[in-house]
Short mmCIF file of C-alpha atoms and ligand atoms in Angstrom, two decimals:
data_model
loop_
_atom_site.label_atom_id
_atom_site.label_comp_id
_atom_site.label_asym_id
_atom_site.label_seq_id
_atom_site.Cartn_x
_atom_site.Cartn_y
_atom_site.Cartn_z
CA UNK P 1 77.37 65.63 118.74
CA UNK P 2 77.56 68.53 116.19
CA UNK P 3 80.67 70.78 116.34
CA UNK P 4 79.75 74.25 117.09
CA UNK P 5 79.35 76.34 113.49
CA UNK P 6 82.88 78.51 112.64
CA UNK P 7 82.66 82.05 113.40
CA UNK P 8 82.52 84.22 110.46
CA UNK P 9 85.56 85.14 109.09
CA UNK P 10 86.06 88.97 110.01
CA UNK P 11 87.21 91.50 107.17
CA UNK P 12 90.55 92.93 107.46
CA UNK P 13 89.11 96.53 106.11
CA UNK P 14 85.03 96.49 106.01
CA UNK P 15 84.30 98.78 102.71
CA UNK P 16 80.94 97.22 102.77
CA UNK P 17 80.15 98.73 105.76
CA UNK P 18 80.72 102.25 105.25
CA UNK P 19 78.98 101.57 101.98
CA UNK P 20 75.72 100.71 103.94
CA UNK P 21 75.53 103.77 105.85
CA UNK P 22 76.62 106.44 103.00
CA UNK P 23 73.35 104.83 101.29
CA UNK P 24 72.34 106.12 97.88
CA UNK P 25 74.34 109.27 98.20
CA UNK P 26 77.50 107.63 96.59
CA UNK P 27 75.19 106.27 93.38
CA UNK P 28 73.72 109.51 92.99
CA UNK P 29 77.00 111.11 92.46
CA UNK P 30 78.10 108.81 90.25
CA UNK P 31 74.89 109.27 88.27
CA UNK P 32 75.28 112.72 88.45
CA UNK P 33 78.73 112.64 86.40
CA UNK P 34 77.58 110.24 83.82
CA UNK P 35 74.84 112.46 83.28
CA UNK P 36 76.64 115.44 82.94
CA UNK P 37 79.19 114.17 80.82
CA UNK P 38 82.50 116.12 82.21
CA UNK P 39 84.52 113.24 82.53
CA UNK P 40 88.05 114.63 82.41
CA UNK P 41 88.58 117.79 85.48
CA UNK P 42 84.65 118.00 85.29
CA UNK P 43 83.02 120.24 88.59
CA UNK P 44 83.49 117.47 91.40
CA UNK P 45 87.39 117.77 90.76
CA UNK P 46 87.44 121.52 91.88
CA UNK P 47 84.66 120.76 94.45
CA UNK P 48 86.44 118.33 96.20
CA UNK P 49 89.67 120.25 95.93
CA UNK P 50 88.21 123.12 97.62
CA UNK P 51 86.69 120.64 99.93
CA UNK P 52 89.96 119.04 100.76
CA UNK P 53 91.46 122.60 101.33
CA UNK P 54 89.07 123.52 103.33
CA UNK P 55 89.60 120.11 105.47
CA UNK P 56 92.82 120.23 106.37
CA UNK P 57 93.16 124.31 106.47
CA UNK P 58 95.58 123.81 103.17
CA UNK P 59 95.89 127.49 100.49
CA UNK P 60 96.14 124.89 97.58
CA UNK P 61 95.05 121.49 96.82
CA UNK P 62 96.33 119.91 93.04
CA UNK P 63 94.17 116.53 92.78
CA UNK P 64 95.86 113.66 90.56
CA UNK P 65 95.49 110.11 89.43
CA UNK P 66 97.39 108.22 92.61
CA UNK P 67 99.27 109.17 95.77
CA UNK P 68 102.59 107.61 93.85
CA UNK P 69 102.02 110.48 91.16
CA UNK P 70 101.55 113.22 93.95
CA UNK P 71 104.82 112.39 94.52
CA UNK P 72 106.34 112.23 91.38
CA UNK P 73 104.52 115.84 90.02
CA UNK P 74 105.89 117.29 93.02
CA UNK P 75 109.43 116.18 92.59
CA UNK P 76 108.89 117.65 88.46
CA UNK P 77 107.75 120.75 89.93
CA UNK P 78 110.87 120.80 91.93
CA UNK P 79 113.21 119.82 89.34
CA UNK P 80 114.99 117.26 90.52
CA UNK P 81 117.68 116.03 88.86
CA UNK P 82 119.84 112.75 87.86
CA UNK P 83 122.37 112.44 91.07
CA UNK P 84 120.72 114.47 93.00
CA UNK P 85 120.13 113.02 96.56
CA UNK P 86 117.02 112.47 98.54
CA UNK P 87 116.64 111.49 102.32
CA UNK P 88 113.61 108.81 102.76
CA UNK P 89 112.99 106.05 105.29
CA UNK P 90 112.99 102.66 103.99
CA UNK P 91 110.31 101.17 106.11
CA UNK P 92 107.80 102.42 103.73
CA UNK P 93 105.73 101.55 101.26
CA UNK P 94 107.65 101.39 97.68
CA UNK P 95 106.53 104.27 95.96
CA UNK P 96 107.88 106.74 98.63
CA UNK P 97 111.50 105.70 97.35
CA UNK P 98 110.82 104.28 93.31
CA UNK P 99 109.48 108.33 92.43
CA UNK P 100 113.02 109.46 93.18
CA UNK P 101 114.54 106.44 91.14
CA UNK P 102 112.12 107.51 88.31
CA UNK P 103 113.56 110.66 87.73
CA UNK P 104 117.11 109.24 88.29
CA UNK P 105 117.91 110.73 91.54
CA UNK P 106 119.60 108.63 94.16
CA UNK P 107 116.83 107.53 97.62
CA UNK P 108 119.42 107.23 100.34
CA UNK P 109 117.76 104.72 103.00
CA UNK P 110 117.24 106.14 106.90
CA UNK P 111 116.19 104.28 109.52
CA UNK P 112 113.10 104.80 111.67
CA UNK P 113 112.05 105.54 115.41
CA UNK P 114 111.27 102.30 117.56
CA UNK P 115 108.13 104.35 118.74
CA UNK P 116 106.58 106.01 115.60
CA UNK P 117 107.71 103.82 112.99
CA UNK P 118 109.25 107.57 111.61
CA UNK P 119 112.26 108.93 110.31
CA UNK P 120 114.93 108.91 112.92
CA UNK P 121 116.70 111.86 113.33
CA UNK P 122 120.08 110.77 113.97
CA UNK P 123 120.02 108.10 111.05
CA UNK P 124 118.68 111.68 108.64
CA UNK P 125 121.75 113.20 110.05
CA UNK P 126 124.20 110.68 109.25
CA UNK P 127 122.54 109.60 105.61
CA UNK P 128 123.32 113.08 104.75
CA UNK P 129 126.98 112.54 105.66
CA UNK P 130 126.65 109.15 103.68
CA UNK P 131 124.96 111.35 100.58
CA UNK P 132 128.63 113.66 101.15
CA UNK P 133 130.66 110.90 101.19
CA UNK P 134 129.40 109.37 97.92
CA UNK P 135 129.92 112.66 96.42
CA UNK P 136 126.01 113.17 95.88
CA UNK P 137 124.19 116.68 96.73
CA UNK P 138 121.33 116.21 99.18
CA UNK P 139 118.13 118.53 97.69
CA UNK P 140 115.51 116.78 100.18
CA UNK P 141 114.03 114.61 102.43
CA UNK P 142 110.23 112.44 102.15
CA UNK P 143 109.24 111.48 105.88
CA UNK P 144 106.57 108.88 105.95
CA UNK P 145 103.87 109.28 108.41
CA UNK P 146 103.47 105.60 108.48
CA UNK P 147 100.66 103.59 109.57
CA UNK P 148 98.76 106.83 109.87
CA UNK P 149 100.68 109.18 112.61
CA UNK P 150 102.56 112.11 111.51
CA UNK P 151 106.50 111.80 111.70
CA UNK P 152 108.27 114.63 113.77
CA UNK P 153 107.97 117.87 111.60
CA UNK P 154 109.14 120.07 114.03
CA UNK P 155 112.47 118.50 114.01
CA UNK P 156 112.32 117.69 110.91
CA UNK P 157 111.38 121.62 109.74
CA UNK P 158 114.52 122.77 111.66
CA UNK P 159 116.82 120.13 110.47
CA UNK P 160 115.41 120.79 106.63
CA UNK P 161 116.50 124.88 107.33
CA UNK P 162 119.43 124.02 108.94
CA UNK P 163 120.87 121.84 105.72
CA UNK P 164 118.79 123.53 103.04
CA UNK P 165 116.40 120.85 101.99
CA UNK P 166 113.01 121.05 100.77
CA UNK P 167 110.49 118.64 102.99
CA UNK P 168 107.97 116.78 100.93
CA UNK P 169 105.56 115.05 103.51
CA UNK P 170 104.32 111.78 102.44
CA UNK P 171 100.98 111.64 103.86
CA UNK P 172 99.56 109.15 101.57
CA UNK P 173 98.76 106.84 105.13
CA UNK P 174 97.76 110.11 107.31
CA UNK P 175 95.74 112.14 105.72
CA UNK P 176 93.33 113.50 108.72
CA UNK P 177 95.71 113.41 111.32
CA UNK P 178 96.98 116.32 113.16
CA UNK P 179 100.88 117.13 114.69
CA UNK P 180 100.78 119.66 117.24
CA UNK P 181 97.02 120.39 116.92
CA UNK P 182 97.39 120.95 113.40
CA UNK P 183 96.04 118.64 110.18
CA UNK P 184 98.69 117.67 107.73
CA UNK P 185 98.56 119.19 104.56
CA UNK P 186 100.40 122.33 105.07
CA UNK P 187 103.88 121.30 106.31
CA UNK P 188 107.19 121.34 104.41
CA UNK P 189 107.10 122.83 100.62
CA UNK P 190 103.93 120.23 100.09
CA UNK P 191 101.90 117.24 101.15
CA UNK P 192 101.03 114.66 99.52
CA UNK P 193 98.01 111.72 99.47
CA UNK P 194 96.41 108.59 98.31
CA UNK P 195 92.87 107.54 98.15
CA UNK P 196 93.97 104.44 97.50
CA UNK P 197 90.30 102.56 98.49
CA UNK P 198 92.36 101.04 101.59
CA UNK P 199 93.37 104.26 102.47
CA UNK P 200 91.95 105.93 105.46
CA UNK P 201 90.19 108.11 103.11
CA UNK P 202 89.74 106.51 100.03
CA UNK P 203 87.87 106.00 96.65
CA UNK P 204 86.40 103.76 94.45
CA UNK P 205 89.76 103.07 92.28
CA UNK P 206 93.09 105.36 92.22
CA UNK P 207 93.17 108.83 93.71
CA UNK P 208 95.27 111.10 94.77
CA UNK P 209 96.42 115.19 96.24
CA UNK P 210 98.79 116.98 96.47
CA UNK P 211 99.01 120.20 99.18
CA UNK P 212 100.84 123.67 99.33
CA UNK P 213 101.06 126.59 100.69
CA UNK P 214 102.83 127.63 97.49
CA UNK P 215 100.93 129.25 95.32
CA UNK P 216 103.36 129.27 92.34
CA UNK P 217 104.08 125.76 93.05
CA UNK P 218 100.36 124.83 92.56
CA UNK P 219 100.19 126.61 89.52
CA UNK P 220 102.98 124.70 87.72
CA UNK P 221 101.76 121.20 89.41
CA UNK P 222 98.70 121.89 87.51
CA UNK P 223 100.63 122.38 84.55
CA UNK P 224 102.53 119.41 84.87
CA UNK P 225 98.88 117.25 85.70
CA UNK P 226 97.96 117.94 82.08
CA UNK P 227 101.11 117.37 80.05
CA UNK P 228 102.89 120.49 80.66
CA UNK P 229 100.49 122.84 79.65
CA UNK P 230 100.92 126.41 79.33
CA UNK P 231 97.47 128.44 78.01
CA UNK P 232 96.04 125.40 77.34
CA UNK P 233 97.12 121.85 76.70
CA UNK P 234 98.10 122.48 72.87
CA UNK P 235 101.02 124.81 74.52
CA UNK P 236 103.73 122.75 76.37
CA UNK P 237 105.48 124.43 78.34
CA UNK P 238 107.35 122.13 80.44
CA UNK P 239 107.46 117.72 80.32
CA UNK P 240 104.99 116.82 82.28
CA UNK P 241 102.30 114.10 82.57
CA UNK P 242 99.03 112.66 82.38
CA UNK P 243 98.19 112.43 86.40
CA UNK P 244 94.08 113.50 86.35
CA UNK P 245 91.93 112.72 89.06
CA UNK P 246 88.69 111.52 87.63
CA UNK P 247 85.74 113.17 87.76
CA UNK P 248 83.67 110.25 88.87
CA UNK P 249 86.20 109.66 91.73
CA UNK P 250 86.12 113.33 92.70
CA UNK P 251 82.54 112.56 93.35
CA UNK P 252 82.66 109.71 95.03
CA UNK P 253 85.36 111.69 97.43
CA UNK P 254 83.18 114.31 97.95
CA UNK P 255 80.59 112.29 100.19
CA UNK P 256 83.17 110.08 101.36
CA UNK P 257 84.45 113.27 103.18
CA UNK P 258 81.27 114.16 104.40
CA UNK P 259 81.42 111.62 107.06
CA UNK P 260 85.60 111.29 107.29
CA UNK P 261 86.11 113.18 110.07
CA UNK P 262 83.36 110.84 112.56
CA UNK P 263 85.47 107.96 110.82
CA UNK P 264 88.42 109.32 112.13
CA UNK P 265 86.99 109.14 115.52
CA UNK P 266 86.00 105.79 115.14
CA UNK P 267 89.03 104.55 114.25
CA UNK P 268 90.56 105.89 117.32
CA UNK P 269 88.05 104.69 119.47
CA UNK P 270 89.02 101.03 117.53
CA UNK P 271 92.75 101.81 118.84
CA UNK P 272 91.77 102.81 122.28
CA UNK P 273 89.74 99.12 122.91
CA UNK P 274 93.13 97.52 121.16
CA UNK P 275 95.44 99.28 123.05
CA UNK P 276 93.53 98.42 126.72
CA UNK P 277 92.98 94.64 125.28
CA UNK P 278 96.62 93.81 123.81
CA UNK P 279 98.94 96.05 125.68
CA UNK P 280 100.41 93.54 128.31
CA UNK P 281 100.62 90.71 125.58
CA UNK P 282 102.39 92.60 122.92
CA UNK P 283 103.97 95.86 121.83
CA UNK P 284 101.40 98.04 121.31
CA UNK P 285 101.80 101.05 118.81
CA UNK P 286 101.83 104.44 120.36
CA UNK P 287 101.01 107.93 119.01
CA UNK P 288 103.39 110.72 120.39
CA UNK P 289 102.17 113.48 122.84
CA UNK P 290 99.90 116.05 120.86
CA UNK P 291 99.69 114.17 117.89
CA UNK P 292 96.50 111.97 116.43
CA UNK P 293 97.11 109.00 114.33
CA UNK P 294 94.17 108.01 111.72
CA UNK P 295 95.26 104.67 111.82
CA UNK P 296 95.73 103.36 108.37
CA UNK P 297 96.91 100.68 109.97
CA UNK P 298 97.04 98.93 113.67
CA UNK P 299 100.69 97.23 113.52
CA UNK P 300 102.20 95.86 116.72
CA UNK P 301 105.32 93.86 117.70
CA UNK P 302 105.69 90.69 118.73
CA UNK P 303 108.74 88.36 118.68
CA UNK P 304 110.08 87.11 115.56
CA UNK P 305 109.85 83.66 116.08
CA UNK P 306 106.03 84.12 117.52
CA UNK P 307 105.09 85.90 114.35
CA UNK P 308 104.29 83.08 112.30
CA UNK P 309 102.13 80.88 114.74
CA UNK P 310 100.12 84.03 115.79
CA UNK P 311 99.09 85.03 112.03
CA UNK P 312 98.58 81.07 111.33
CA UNK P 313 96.09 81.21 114.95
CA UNK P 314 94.01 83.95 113.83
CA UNK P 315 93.67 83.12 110.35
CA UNK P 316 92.21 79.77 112.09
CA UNK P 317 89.87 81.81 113.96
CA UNK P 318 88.76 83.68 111.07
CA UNK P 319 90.79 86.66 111.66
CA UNK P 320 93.10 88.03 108.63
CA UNK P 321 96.18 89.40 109.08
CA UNK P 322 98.78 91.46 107.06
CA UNK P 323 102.21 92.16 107.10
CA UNK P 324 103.37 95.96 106.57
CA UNK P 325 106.61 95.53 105.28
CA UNK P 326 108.22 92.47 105.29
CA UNK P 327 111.51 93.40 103.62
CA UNK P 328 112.71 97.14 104.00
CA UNK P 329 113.37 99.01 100.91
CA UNK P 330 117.33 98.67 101.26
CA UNK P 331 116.79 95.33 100.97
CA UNK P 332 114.21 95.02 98.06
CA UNK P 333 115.85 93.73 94.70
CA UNK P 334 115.39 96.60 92.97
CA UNK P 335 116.44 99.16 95.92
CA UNK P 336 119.93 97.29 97.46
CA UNK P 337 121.75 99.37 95.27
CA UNK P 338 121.29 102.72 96.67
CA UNK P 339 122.92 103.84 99.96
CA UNK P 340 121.87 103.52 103.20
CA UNK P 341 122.58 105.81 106.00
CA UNK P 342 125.31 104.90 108.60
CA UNK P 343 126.26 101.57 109.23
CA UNK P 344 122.54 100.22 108.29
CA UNK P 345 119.39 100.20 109.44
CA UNK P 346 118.68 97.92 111.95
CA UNK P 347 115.74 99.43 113.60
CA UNK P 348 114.11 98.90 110.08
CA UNK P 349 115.64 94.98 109.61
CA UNK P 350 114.36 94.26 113.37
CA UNK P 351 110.58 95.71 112.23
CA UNK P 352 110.39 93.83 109.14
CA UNK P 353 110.52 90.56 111.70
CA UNK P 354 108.37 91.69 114.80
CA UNK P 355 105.00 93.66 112.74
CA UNK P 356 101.61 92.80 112.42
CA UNK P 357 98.59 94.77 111.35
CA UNK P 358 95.15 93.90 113.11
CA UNK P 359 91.75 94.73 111.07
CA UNK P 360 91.04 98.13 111.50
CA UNK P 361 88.38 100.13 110.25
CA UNK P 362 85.68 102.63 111.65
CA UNK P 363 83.06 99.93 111.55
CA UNK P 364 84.84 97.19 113.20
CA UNK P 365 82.02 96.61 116.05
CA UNK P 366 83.05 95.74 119.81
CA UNK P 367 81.67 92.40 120.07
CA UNK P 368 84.10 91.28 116.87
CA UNK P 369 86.79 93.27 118.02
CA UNK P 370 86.94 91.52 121.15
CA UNK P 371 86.60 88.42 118.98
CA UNK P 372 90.20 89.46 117.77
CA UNK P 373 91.69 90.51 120.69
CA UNK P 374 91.27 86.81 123.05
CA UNK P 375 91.88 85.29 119.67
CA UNK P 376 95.33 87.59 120.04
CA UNK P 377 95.70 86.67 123.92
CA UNK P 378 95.35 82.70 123.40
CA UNK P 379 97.56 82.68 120.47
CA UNK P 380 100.32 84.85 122.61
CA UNK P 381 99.70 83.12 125.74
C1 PLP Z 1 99.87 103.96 99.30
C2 PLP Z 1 101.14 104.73 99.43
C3 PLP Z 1 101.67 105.48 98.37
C4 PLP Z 1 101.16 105.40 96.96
O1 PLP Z 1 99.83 105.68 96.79
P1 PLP Z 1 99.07 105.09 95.49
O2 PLP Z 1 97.81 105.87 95.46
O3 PLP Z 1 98.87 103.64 95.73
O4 PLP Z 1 99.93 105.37 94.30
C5 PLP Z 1 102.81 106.24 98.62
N1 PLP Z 1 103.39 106.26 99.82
C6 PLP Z 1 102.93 105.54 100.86
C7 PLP Z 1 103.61 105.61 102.18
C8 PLP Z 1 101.79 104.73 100.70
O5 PLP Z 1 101.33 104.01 101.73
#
């Protein structure tokens, strides 16, 4: 007797998919740029900046060359400085925390929420005592909105005013979600994103923005995008960099956006079907009242010692698996140095053991999906 055929293997992120359905429209864009020849901050670049303004209700939106750059150009802009201190969670992606180590100011680790995977509040409160302590001057704090829902920037806001820290929102997962009815892009002194092509919204290589409110602000990132330009980039005004967005993915972007927003609804109607298929079997992630999540990612928790044999299941069933992060930052080689807030982190240490991201994308189709979901059940049962 034959042995039924495998199932396919199931992509972990489908970009072949959303290809399909945005057609010839993506080609012709990039046809249109290698036609016209303005490689470097050619027309797409300011069209999609206005288009991304325009998105996410934002005065001023500085495209650049990655999300880690958006970071970095805003921290020039801000003139951070050797010693100085900044607040950032270290269950995050590196770059969040390696930007402030590039310009020789100290990251000083926080832990996160259980619930939101988000800066925690009370761990913020007491890294800034640890910052004091060390002798260090606390300038800021980067909250992550990780795995695609916003941290709390309400709280946040007030404790920022309260201490007299600037807020730089690293939104390089979120971009497209909304805290208290509102898209991020125009909280704290600016926002930053990736298009990253895993992103949520993504391109065709590296890409990245940056978003104010500030119009002076904007004015010297764009400096700073170009070498330090002043009248024109023969006159330096400032050090700065080379952190372009190209022209080609400025196009690209530009359609991509066209149909971001449905694929924002998609995804959530991919989180929905998870969260009424997986719920009872494991830890399901949740978004916090009057938020939306775009769900870079769909992480949940199951015990350590489970983790293993459920990833090794799947992957037998076709079904990939990742895991975002397995070490927090504090404990990276290169980051143990640096303080950490408190007495440690162990909401972070106890997160690096339970996570596990499903596929998730806007095309992931039902039948598939509930592929991956028994698959989950059996392997959990
Ligand atoms: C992806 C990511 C970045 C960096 O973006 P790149 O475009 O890859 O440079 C920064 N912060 C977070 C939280 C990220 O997930």
């Amino acid at each position: 007797m034959n042995k039924p055929a495998p199932l396919p293997p199931i992509p972990f992120i489908d970009l072949g998919a959303q290809r399909r359905r945005l057609g010839r429209s993506v080609d012709d864009a990039i046809l249109r740029v290698v036609d016209h020849g303005a490689y470097i901050l050619g027309p797409e670049v300011r069209q999609l900046e206005a288009d991304l303004a325009s998105f996410c209700s934002a005065e001023h939106v500085v495209s650049c060359g990655n999300g880690t750059d958006a970071l970095a150009l805003v921290l020039m802009a801000l003139e951070v400085k050797p010693g100085d201190a900044i607040l950032c969670p270290s269950f995050t992606f590196a770059a969040t925390a390696e930007v402030v180590a590039w310009l020789g100011a100290v990251p000083v680790f926080v832990d996160v929420d259980e619930e939101t995977f988000n800066l925690d509040l009370r761990s913020l409160a007491a890294g800034l005592t640890t910052a004091r302590e060390r002798g260090l001057r606390t300038v800021g704090v980067i909250p992550v909105d990780l795995f695609g829902q916003p941290a709390d920037y309400d709280a946040l806001a007030a404790f920022c005013e309260r201490e007299g820290l600037w807020m730089l929102c690293d939104a390089a997962q979120s971009f497209g979600a909304s805290y208290g009815g509102r898209r991020l892009g125009t909280f704290g002194i600016a926002t930053t994103t990736s298009f990253f092509p895993a992103k949520p919204l993504g391109c065709y290589g590296d890409g990245g923005a940056i978003f104010t409110q500030d119009a002076a602000l904007a004015d010297t990132l764009r400096s700073l995008r170009v070498h330090g330009q002043g009248t024109d980039k023969y006159d330096n005004v400032r050090i700065g960099m080379n952190g372009r967005l190209d022209t080609i993915q400025a196009a690209i972007l530009i359609e991509k956006l066209k149909i971001f927003e449905d694929e924002i609804a998609r995804r959530d109607a991919v989180a929905s079907r998870y969260e009424v298929g997986l719920s009872d079997v494991a830890r399901t992630p949740q978004v916090a009242a009057g938020n939306t999540s775009v769900w870079a990612q769909y992480t949940i928790r199951v015990a350590p010692e489970r983790r293993d044999a459920l990833a090794a299941d799947l992957k037998g069933a076709g079904i990939p698996t990742a895991i975002y992060y397995p070490k927090p930052l504090h404990r990276q080689t290169a980051y143990r140095a640096y303080p950490v807030a408190g007495n440690g982190l162990p909401v972070s240490d106890a997160l690096a053991a339970e996570v596990i991201s499903l596929p998730m994308h806007p095309y992931l189709e039902p039948d598939l999906q509930d592929r991956i979901v028994d698959a989950v059940r059996a392997a959990l049962a």
